[in-house]
PDB file of C-alpha atoms in Angstrom:
ATOM      1  CA  MET G  11      -9.306 -26.390   6.535  1.00 52.00           C
ATOM      2  CA  LEU G  12      -6.698 -27.320   8.482  1.00 45.00           C
ATOM      3  CA  LEU G  13      -4.180 -27.063   5.743  1.00 51.00           C
ATOM      4  CA  GLN G  14      -5.238 -23.745   4.734  1.00 65.00           C
ATOM      5  CA  THR G  15      -4.693 -22.420   8.670  1.00 78.00           C
ATOM      6  CA  THR G  16      -1.427 -24.228   8.656  1.00 85.00           C
ATOM      7  CA  THR G  17      -0.551 -22.549   5.147  1.00 87.00           C
ATOM      8  CA  ARG G  18      -1.741 -19.056   6.539  1.00 89.00           C
ATOM      9  CA  LYS G  19       0.735 -19.783   9.524  1.00 90.00           C
ATOM     10  CA  VAL G  20       3.643 -20.120   7.605  1.00 93.00           C
ATOM     11  CA  ILE G  21       3.211 -17.541   5.194  1.00 94.00           C
ATOM     12  CA  LEU G  22       2.601 -14.867   8.052  1.00 95.00           C
ATOM     13  CA  ALA G  23       5.684 -16.607  10.060  1.00 95.00           C
ATOM     14  CA  ILE G  24       7.913 -15.985   6.712  1.00 96.00           C
ATOM     15  CA  ILE G  25       6.611 -12.511   6.883  1.00 96.00           C
ATOM     16  CA  ALA G  26       7.204 -11.867  10.170  1.00 96.00           C
ATOM     17  CA  VAL G  27      10.814 -13.314   9.882  1.00 96.00           C
ATOM     18  CA  LEU G  28      11.518 -11.242   6.182  1.00 96.00           C
ATOM     19  CA  LEU G  29      10.199  -7.944   8.170  1.00 96.00           C
ATOM     20  CA  LEU G  30      12.618  -8.629  11.243  1.00 96.00           C
ATOM     21  CA  VAL G  31      15.652  -9.271   8.819  1.00 95.00           C
ATOM     22  CA  THR G  32      15.024  -5.898   6.554  1.00 94.00           C
ATOM     23  CA  THR G  33      14.376  -3.992   9.991  1.00 94.00           C
ATOM     24  CA  VAL G  34      17.680  -5.245  11.246  1.00 93.00           C
ATOM     25  CA  LYS G  35      19.342  -4.423   7.676  1.00 92.00           C
ATOM     26  CA  ASP G  36      18.382  -0.901   7.433  1.00 90.00           C
ATOM     27  CA  TRP G  37      19.017  -0.028  11.088  1.00 91.00           C
ATOM     28  CA  TYR G  38      22.847  -1.585  10.077  1.00 90.00           C
ATOM     29  CA  ASP G  39      23.064   0.391   7.094  1.00 88.00           C
ATOM     30  CA  PHE G  40      21.590   3.860   9.205  1.00 87.00           C
ATOM     31  CA  ALA G  41      24.419   3.006  11.757  1.00 87.00           C
ATOM     32  CA  GLN G  42      27.329   2.109   9.220  1.00 86.00           C
ATOM     33  CA  CYS G  43      26.059   5.046   6.912  1.00 84.00           C
ATOM     34  CA  GLY G  44      24.667   7.807   9.328  1.00 78.00           C
ATOM     35  CA  ALA G  45      22.218  10.356   7.586  1.00 76.00           C
ATOM     36  CA  VAL G  46      24.127  10.096   4.243  1.00 81.00           C
ATOM     37  CA  ASP G  47      21.635   9.613   1.551  1.00 76.00           C
ATOM     38  CA  GLN G  48      23.993   8.103  -0.880  1.00 81.00           C
ATOM     39  CA  CYS G  49      25.250   5.668   1.659  1.00 84.00           C
ATOM     40  CA  ILE G  50      22.134   4.551   2.339  1.00 80.00           C
ATOM     41  CA  ALA G  51      20.729   3.882  -0.885  1.00 76.00           C
ATOM     42  CA  SER G  52      23.714   1.892  -1.930  1.00 78.00           C
ATOM     43  CA  ALA G  53      23.557  -0.308   0.519  1.00 73.00           C
ATOM     44  CA  LEU G  54      19.750  -1.223  -0.001  1.00 79.00           C
ATOM     45  CA  GLY G  55      20.728  -4.179  -1.661  1.00 82.00           C
ATOM     46  CA  LEU G  56      19.074  -6.772   0.368  1.00 87.00           C
ATOM     47  CA  GLN G  57      15.850  -4.946   1.403  1.00 87.00           C
ATOM     48  CA  LEU G  58      14.904  -4.387  -1.952  1.00 89.00           C
ATOM     49  CA  TYR G  59      14.437  -8.487  -2.211  1.00 92.00           C
ATOM     50  CA  THR G  60      13.552  -8.756   1.133  1.00 93.00           C
ATOM     51  CA  LYS G  61      10.393  -6.507   0.486  1.00 93.00           C
ATOM     52  CA  SER G  62       9.705  -7.718  -2.903  1.00 93.00           C
ATOM     53  CA  ALA G  63       9.311 -11.295  -1.170  1.00 95.00           C
ATOM     54  CA  ILE G  64       7.084  -9.847   1.764  1.00 96.00           C
ATOM     55  CA  SER G  65       4.949  -8.453  -0.857  1.00 96.00           C
ATOM     56  CA  PHE G  66       4.771 -11.106  -2.785  1.00 96.00           C
ATOM     57  CA  LEU G  67       3.336 -13.474   0.035  1.00 96.00           C
ATOM     58  CA  VAL G  68       0.903 -10.920   1.159  1.00 96.00           C
ATOM     59  CA  THR G  69      -0.263 -10.878  -1.674  1.00 96.00           C
ATOM     60  CA  LEU G  70      -0.667 -14.522  -1.650  1.00 95.00           C
ATOM     61  CA  LEU G  71      -2.020 -14.255   1.541  1.00 95.00           C
ATOM     62  CA  ALA G  72      -5.172 -12.235   0.306  1.00 94.00           C
ATOM     63  CA  PHE G  73      -5.655 -14.789  -2.617  1.00 94.00           C
ATOM     64  CA  ILE G  74      -6.099 -17.245   0.310  1.00 92.00           C
ATOM     65  CA  VAL G  75      -8.034 -15.333   2.952  1.00 90.00           C
ATOM     66  CA  SER G  76     -10.343 -13.964   0.770  1.00 86.00           C
ATOM     67  CA  ALA G  77     -11.620 -17.243  -0.304  1.00 85.00           C
ATOM     68  CA  GLU G  78     -13.757 -16.799   3.040  1.00 84.00           C
ATOM     69  CA  SER G  79     -14.679 -13.597   2.042  1.00 80.00           C
ATOM     70  CA  HIS G  80     -18.453 -12.324   3.033  1.00 76.00           C
ATOM     71  CA  SER G  81     -19.236 -11.113  -0.483  1.00 78.00           C
ATOM     72  CA  PRO G  82     -17.778 -12.615  -3.997  1.00 81.00           C
ATOM     73  CA  ARG G  83     -17.520  -9.077  -5.296  1.00 82.00           C
ATOM     74  CA  ASP G  84     -15.566  -8.383  -2.417  1.00 84.00           C
ATOM     75  CA  ARG G  85     -13.262 -10.675  -2.982  1.00 87.00           C
ATOM     76  CA  ARG G  86     -12.879  -9.702  -6.194  1.00 88.00           C
ATOM     77  CA  PHE G  87     -12.398  -6.113  -5.832  1.00 87.00           C
ATOM     78  CA  LEU G  88      -9.697  -6.941  -3.005  1.00 91.00           C
ATOM     79  CA  ARG G  89      -7.778  -9.306  -5.018  1.00 93.00           C
ATOM     80  CA  ILE G  90      -7.542  -6.838  -7.902  1.00 92.00           C
ATOM     81  CA  ALA G  91      -6.382  -4.257  -5.383  1.00 93.00           C
ATOM     82  CA  PHE G  92      -3.664  -6.726  -3.982  1.00 96.00           C
ATOM     83  CA  VAL G  93      -2.332  -7.643  -7.605  1.00 94.00           C
ATOM     84  CA  PHE G  94      -1.915  -3.875  -8.356  1.00 93.00           C
ATOM     85  CA  SER G  95      -0.260  -3.247  -4.911  1.00 95.00           C
ATOM     86  CA  LEU G  96       2.328  -6.436  -5.824  1.00 95.00           C
ATOM     87  CA  LEU G  97       3.005  -4.733  -9.460  1.00 92.00           C
ATOM     88  CA  GLY G  98       3.705  -1.174  -7.197  1.00 92.00           C
ATOM     89  CA  ASP G  99       5.952  -2.625  -4.839  1.00 93.00           C
ATOM     90  CA  PHE G 100       7.800  -4.749  -7.908  1.00 92.00           C
ATOM     91  CA  SER G 101       8.092  -1.298  -9.342  1.00 89.00           C
ATOM     92  CA  PHE G 102       9.899   0.254  -5.871  1.00 90.00           C
ATOM     93  CA  SER G 103      12.154  -2.601  -5.311  1.00 88.00           C
ATOM     94  CA  LEU G 104      12.573  -5.610  -7.547  1.00 85.00           C
ATOM     95  CA  PHE G 105      12.453  -3.491 -10.539  1.00 84.00           C
ATOM     96  CA  ARG G 106      14.795  -0.829  -8.915  1.00 82.00           C
ATOM     97  CA  ALA G 107      16.689  -3.618  -7.701  1.00 82.00           C
ATOM     98  CA  ILE G 108      17.225  -5.086 -11.542  1.00 85.00           C
ATOM     99  CA  LYS G 109      18.048  -2.143 -13.160  1.00 81.00           C
ATOM    100  CA  PRO G 110      19.291   0.684 -10.620  1.00 77.00           C
ATOM    101  CA  GLU G 111      20.104   2.830 -13.414  1.00 78.00           C
ATOM    102  CA  TYR G 112      15.541   3.442 -13.849  1.00 76.00           C
ATOM    103  CA  VAL G 113      15.350   4.855 -10.868  1.00 78.00           C
ATOM    104  CA  MET G 114      12.933   7.455 -11.883  1.00 79.00           C
ATOM    105  CA  ALA G 115      10.977   4.692 -13.859  1.00 79.00           C
ATOM    106  CA  SER G 116      10.304   2.576 -11.207  1.00 83.00           C
ATOM    107  CA  ASP G 117       9.158   5.481  -9.036  1.00 84.00           C
ATOM    108  CA  VAL G 118       6.505   6.388 -11.785  1.00 82.00           C
ATOM    109  CA  LEU G 119       5.148   2.961 -12.250  1.00 84.00           C
ATOM    110  CA  GLY G 120       5.466   2.416  -8.248  1.00 88.00           C
ATOM    111  CA  ILE G 121       3.049   5.438  -8.225  1.00 88.00           C
ATOM    112  CA  LEU G 122       0.818   4.741 -10.629  1.00 85.00           C
ATOM    113  CA  PHE G 123       0.113   1.478  -9.609  1.00 88.00           C
ATOM    114  CA  PHE G 124      -0.468   2.180  -6.028  1.00 93.00           C
ATOM    115  CA  MET G 125      -3.057   5.149  -7.048  1.00 89.00           C
ATOM    116  CA  MET G 126      -5.065   1.856  -8.770  1.00 88.00           C
ATOM    117  CA  PHE G 127      -4.802   0.393  -5.765  1.00 93.00           C
ATOM    118  CA  LEU G 128      -6.462   3.009  -3.828  1.00 92.00           C
ATOM    119  CA  VAL G 129      -8.944   3.475  -7.181  1.00 87.00           C
ATOM    120  CA  MET G 130      -9.914  -0.538  -6.183  1.00 88.00           C
ATOM    121  CA  LEU G 131     -10.235   0.150  -2.559  1.00 91.00           C
ATOM    122  CA  ILE G 132     -12.044   3.127  -2.911  1.00 87.00           C
ATOM    123  CA  HIS G 133     -14.733   1.343  -4.988  1.00 83.00           C
ATOM    124  CA  ARG G 134     -14.525  -1.687  -2.769  1.00 84.00           C
ATOM    125  CA  HIS G 135     -15.293   0.488   0.582  1.00 84.00           C
ATOM    126  CA  SER G 136     -18.161   2.641  -0.952  1.00 81.00           C
ATOM    127  CA  ARG G 137     -19.969  -0.092  -2.327  1.00 75.00           C
ATOM    128  CA  THR G 138     -24.102   0.222  -1.364  1.00 69.00           C
ATOM    129  CA  SER G 139     -24.545  -3.447  -1.861  1.00 64.00           C
ATOM    130  CA  GLU G 140     -23.752  -6.676  -3.404  1.00 64.00           C
ATOM    131  CA  SER G 141     -25.092  -5.623  -6.511  1.00 63.00           C
ATOM    132  CA  ASP G 142     -23.466  -1.784  -6.568  1.00 58.00           C
ATOM    133  CA  LEU G 143     -20.894  -2.718  -9.212  1.00 55.00           C
ATOM    134  CA  TYR G 144     -20.256   1.371  -9.514  1.00 56.00           C
ATOM    135  CA  CYS G 145     -17.680   3.630  -7.418  1.00 52.00           C
ATOM    136  CA  ARG G 146     -19.705   6.872  -6.243  1.00 53.00           C
ATOM    137  CA  ASN G 147     -19.704   9.333  -9.162  1.00 55.00           C
ATOM    138  CA  ALA G 148     -18.381  12.295  -6.513  1.00 51.00           C
ATOM    139  CA  TYR G 149     -14.943  10.235  -5.924  1.00 57.00           C
ATOM    140  CA  TRP G 150     -14.453   9.487  -9.368  1.00 60.00           C
ATOM    141  CA  ARG G 151     -14.934  13.478 -10.379  1.00 60.00           C
ATOM    142  CA  LEU G 152     -12.546  14.501  -7.459  1.00 59.00           C
ATOM    143  CA  LEU G 153     -10.243  11.722  -8.092  1.00 61.00           C
ATOM    144  CA  GLY G 154     -10.525  12.717 -12.436  1.00 66.00           C
ATOM    145  CA  ALA G 155      -9.916  16.312 -11.592  1.00 63.00           C
ATOM    146  CA  ILE G 156      -7.117  15.961  -9.524  1.00 63.00           C
ATOM    147  CA  THR G 157      -5.234  14.039 -12.383  1.00 65.00           C
ATOM    148  CA  VAL G 158      -6.295  16.211 -14.629  1.00 67.00           C
ATOM    149  CA  VAL G 159      -4.608  19.362 -13.017  1.00 63.00           C
ATOM    150  CA  ALA G 160      -1.879  17.271 -12.283  1.00 61.00           C
ATOM    151  CA  ILE G 161      -1.005  16.128 -15.899  1.00 65.00           C
ATOM    152  CA  LEU G 162      -1.724  20.239 -16.943  1.00 64.00           C
ATOM    153  CA  LEU G 163       0.793  21.347 -14.898  1.00 61.00           C
ATOM    154  CA  PHE G 164       3.411  19.353 -15.827  1.00 59.00           C
ATOM    155  CA  ALA G 165       2.566  19.801 -19.362  1.00 63.00           C
ATOM    156  CA  LEU G 166       2.704  23.671 -18.861  1.00 59.00           C
ATOM    157  CA  GLY G 167       6.265  23.226 -17.138  1.00 60.00           C
ATOM    158  CA  ALA G 168       4.825  24.350 -13.655  1.00 53.00           C
ATOM    159  CA  ILE G 169       6.129  21.262 -11.803  1.00 58.00           C
ATOM    160  CA  ARG G 170       8.333  18.361 -12.540  1.00 71.00           C
ATOM    161  CA  ILE G 171       6.712  14.845 -13.336  1.00 72.00           C
ATOM    162  CA  MET G 172       7.461  13.257  -9.650  1.00 74.00           C
ATOM    163  CA  VAL G 173       6.152  16.606  -8.057  1.00 76.00           C
ATOM    164  CA  ALA G 174       2.609  16.177 -10.003  1.00 74.00           C
ATOM    165  CA  LEU G 175       2.561  12.348  -9.035  1.00 79.00           C
ATOM    166  CA  VAL G 176       3.022  12.725  -5.647  1.00 82.00           C
ATOM    167  CA  LEU G 177       0.958  15.334  -5.458  1.00 81.00           C
ATOM    168  CA  ALA G 178      -1.775  13.726  -7.347  1.00 82.00           C
ATOM    169  CA  TYR G 179      -1.280  10.725  -4.807  1.00 88.00           C
ATOM    170  CA  ALA G 180      -1.315  12.547  -2.291  1.00 89.00           C
ATOM    171  CA  PHE G 181      -5.292  13.603  -2.971  1.00 85.00           C
ATOM    172  CA  TYR G 182      -6.032   9.885  -3.841  1.00 88.00           C
ATOM    173  CA  ILE G 183      -4.549   8.611  -0.743  1.00 93.00           C
ATOM    174  CA  VAL G 184      -6.325  11.273   1.755  1.00 91.00           C
ATOM    175  CA  THR G 185     -10.045  10.233  -0.174  1.00 88.00           C
ATOM    176  CA  ALA G 186      -9.127   6.736   0.183  1.00 91.00           C
ATOM    177  CA  THR G 187      -8.090   7.111   3.742  1.00 93.00           C
ATOM    178  CA  VAL G 188     -11.780   9.177   4.192  1.00 90.00           C
ATOM    179  CA  VAL G 189     -13.866   6.661   2.126  1.00 88.00           C
ATOM    180  CA  GLY G 190     -12.284   3.436   4.421  1.00 88.00           C
ATOM    181  CA  VAL G 191     -13.021   5.600   7.660  1.00 87.00           C
ATOM    182  CA  ILE G 192     -16.312   6.554   6.651  1.00 83.00           C
ATOM    183  CA  ALA G 193     -18.307   4.214   4.428  1.00 71.00           C
ATOM    184  CA  PRO G 194     -17.907   0.853   5.070  1.00 66.00           C
ATOM    185  CA  TYR G 195     -19.901   1.808   8.201  1.00 64.00           C
ATOM    186  CA  LYS G 196     -22.510   3.297   6.637  1.00 63.00           C
ATOM    187  CA  TRP G 197     -23.355   0.434   3.877  1.00 62.00           C
ATOM    188  CA  TYR G 198     -22.746  -3.396   3.657  1.00 70.00           C
ATOM    189  CA  PHE G 199     -19.748  -4.515   5.182  1.00 79.00           C
ATOM    190  CA  PRO G 200     -20.368  -6.360   8.421  1.00 80.00           C
ATOM    191  CA  MET G 201     -19.782  -3.929  11.924  1.00 83.00           C
ATOM    192  CA  LYS G 202     -16.143  -5.780  12.609  1.00 85.00           C
ATOM    193  CA  ASN G 203     -15.276  -6.233   8.978  1.00 85.00           C
ATOM    194  CA  ALA G 204     -15.922  -2.317   8.713  1.00 86.00           C
ATOM    195  CA  LEU G 205     -13.474  -1.847  12.086  1.00 88.00           C
ATOM    196  CA  LEU G 206     -10.778  -4.064  10.204  1.00 91.00           C
ATOM    197  CA  ALA G 207     -10.736  -1.678   6.749  1.00 90.00           C
ATOM    198  CA  ARG G 208     -10.914   1.724   8.843  1.00 92.00           C
ATOM    199  CA  TRP G 209      -7.940   0.682  10.842  1.00 94.00           C
ATOM    200  CA  GLY G 210      -6.247  -0.971   8.078  1.00 95.00           C
ATOM    201  CA  MET G 211      -6.585   2.312   5.962  1.00 95.00           C
ATOM    202  CA  LEU G 212      -5.718   4.652   8.726  1.00 96.00           C
ATOM    203  CA  THR G 213      -2.546   2.532   9.354  1.00 97.00           C
ATOM    204  CA  PHE G 214      -1.567   2.419   5.791  1.00 97.00           C
ATOM    205  CA  PHE G 215      -1.916   6.175   5.629  1.00 96.00           C
ATOM    206  CA  VAL G 216       0.042   6.633   8.534  1.00 96.00           C
ATOM    207  CA  GLY G 217       2.923   4.507   6.429  1.00 95.00           C
ATOM    208  CA  ASP G 218       2.442   6.647   3.200  1.00 93.00           C
ATOM    209  CA  VAL G 219       3.080  10.165   5.856  1.00 93.00           C
ATOM    210  CA  LEU G 220       6.240   8.228   6.656  1.00 93.00           C
ATOM    211  CA  VAL G 221       6.894   7.560   3.016  1.00 91.00           C
ATOM    212  CA  GLY G 222       6.678  11.401   2.037  1.00 86.00           C
ATOM    213  CA  LEU G 223       8.883  12.289   4.856  1.00 87.00           C
ATOM    214  CA  SER G 224      11.635   9.313   3.707  1.00 85.00           C
ATOM    215  CA  MET G 225      11.318  11.448   0.128  1.00 81.00           C
ATOM    216  CA  VAL G 226      12.328  14.664   1.771  1.00 79.00           C
ATOM    217  CA  SER G 227      16.425  15.576   1.253  1.00 74.00           C
ATOM    218  CA  GLY G 228      18.412  17.550   3.347  1.00 69.00           C
ATOM    219  CA  ALA G 229      22.552  18.140   3.522  1.00 70.00           C
ATOM    220  CA  ASP G 230      24.390  15.171   5.221  1.00 73.00           C
ATOM    221  CA  HIS G 231      24.148  14.417   8.757  1.00 70.00           C
ATOM    222  CA  SER G 232      21.633  17.338   8.833  1.00 79.00           C
ATOM    223  CA  ALA G 233      18.301  16.341  11.323  1.00 80.00           C
ATOM    224  CA  MET G 234      15.949  16.366   7.867  1.00 81.00           C
ATOM    225  CA  GLU G 235      18.521  14.076   6.324  1.00 83.00           C
ATOM    226  CA  THR G 236      18.135  12.348   9.501  1.00 85.00           C
ATOM    227  CA  ILE G 237      14.138  12.512   9.898  1.00 87.00           C
ATOM    228  CA  SER G 238      14.180  11.125   6.239  1.00 85.00           C
ATOM    229  CA  ALA G 239      16.361   8.076   7.448  1.00 86.00           C
ATOM    230  CA  ILE G 240      14.458   7.117  10.227  1.00 89.00           C
ATOM    231  CA  ALA G 241      10.884   7.463   8.917  1.00 90.00           C
ATOM    232  CA  ASN G 242      12.374   5.442   6.252  1.00 89.00           C
ATOM    233  CA  ASN G 243      12.945   2.633   8.530  1.00 90.00           C
ATOM    234  CA  PHE G 244       9.493   2.400  10.054  1.00 94.00           C
ATOM    235  CA  ILE G 245       7.553   2.207   6.719  1.00 93.00           C
ATOM    236  CA  TRP G 246       6.872  -1.508   6.514  1.00 94.00           C
ATOM    237  CA  TRP G 247       5.849  -1.329  10.687  1.00 95.00           C
ATOM    238  CA  PHE G 248       2.809   0.606   9.202  1.00 96.00           C
ATOM    239  CA  TYR G 249       2.440  -0.573   5.435  1.00 96.00           C
ATOM    240  CA  VAL G 250       2.605  -4.615   6.600  1.00 96.00           C
ATOM    241  CA  PRO G 251       0.537  -4.331   9.297  1.00 96.00           C
ATOM    242  CA  ALA G 252      -1.931  -2.524   7.336  1.00 97.00           C
ATOM    243  CA  GLN G 253      -2.262  -4.463   4.468  1.00 96.00           C
ATOM    244  CA  LEU G 254      -3.192  -7.575   6.490  1.00 96.00           C
ATOM    245  CA  MET G 255      -6.086  -6.143   8.442  1.00 95.00           C
ATOM    246  CA  LEU G 256      -7.426  -5.119   4.899  1.00 95.00           C
ATOM    247  CA  ILE G 257      -7.209  -8.695   3.820  1.00 94.00           C
ATOM    248  CA  ARG G 258      -8.640  -9.478   7.340  1.00 92.00           C
ATOM    249  CA  SER G 259     -11.301  -7.075   6.725  1.00 90.00           C
ATOM    250  CA  SER G 260     -12.527  -9.072   3.515  1.00 89.00           C
ATOM    251  CA  VAL G 261     -13.515 -12.551   5.857  1.00 86.00           C
ATOM    252  CA  LYS G 262     -16.829 -12.264   8.200  1.00 75.00           C
ATOM    253  CA  ILE G 263     -15.890 -12.453  11.359  1.00 68.00           C
ATOM    254  CA  GLU G 264     -18.551 -14.204  14.068  1.00 58.00           C
ATOM    255  CA  ASN G 265     -19.333 -12.266  16.823  1.00 48.00           C
TER     256      ASN G 265
END
C-alpha cells in the first residue's frame, strides 16, 4: 500500500512538472508569435511530446488507482475508457509530431477515439447496478441517430468530414456531460464518487468548449485569432483535472 501511494505521488508530481513545462512553452510561443496561427502551430513540437507523456501517465494512474474501485465492472469500464482517451491524445499529439503531413488524419482519429471514450463514460455513469451490462437504450439511439445523420450529410456533400465529426462529437460530449451530472446520483455510485464524476464531466466539458474556441480561426492578429490562441493555452488546465477526478471517482471514499 505504501509503495502504491508513493508511486501515485511520483506520477502526479511528474504530471504537474510536464503540465508546467507545457504551459510555459505555450505562453512563450504566444508571446513570440502573437495571434498568428501558422507560427504557433510550427512551434508546437515540445508540447506534442509533453502532452503525450501526460496522457500516458494519466492512463497509467487510471489503471493503478482503479485497482481499488468500488466495483469490478466499474474498474473495467474506466480502464477501457482511458485506453480510448490515450489513443485519442496520441492521435492529436504523438501522431502529429511524427507525421506532421497527416494533420487531417490525426484529427479524425483523435475525434473518433474520444467519441469511444465518451461512449464508455455514458455506459459507466448510466448503469443501474453491478449486473447492468448495457447502456440505456435511449442513449444508444440518440448517439446512433446523430452519427448516421452526420455521415449522411457528409456523404451528400452537404458538409465537410471535419464539420460532420465535430457536430457528432458535440452531441456526444453534451450527452456524456448530462448523463455524468444526473445518472450517478440516481443509480449505484456512492455519493462522493458521484460528485467526483459530476465535476469531472463538467470540467471535461469546459475543456472541450475551449478546444472548440481554439479551432476557430481568423485573420492574423485579429480578436478571434487571439481568443483561439488563448483558449488553446488553457485546455489542459481543465482536461487534466477532469481526468483525475474521473479516475478518483472509481475508488470508494470513506466518510
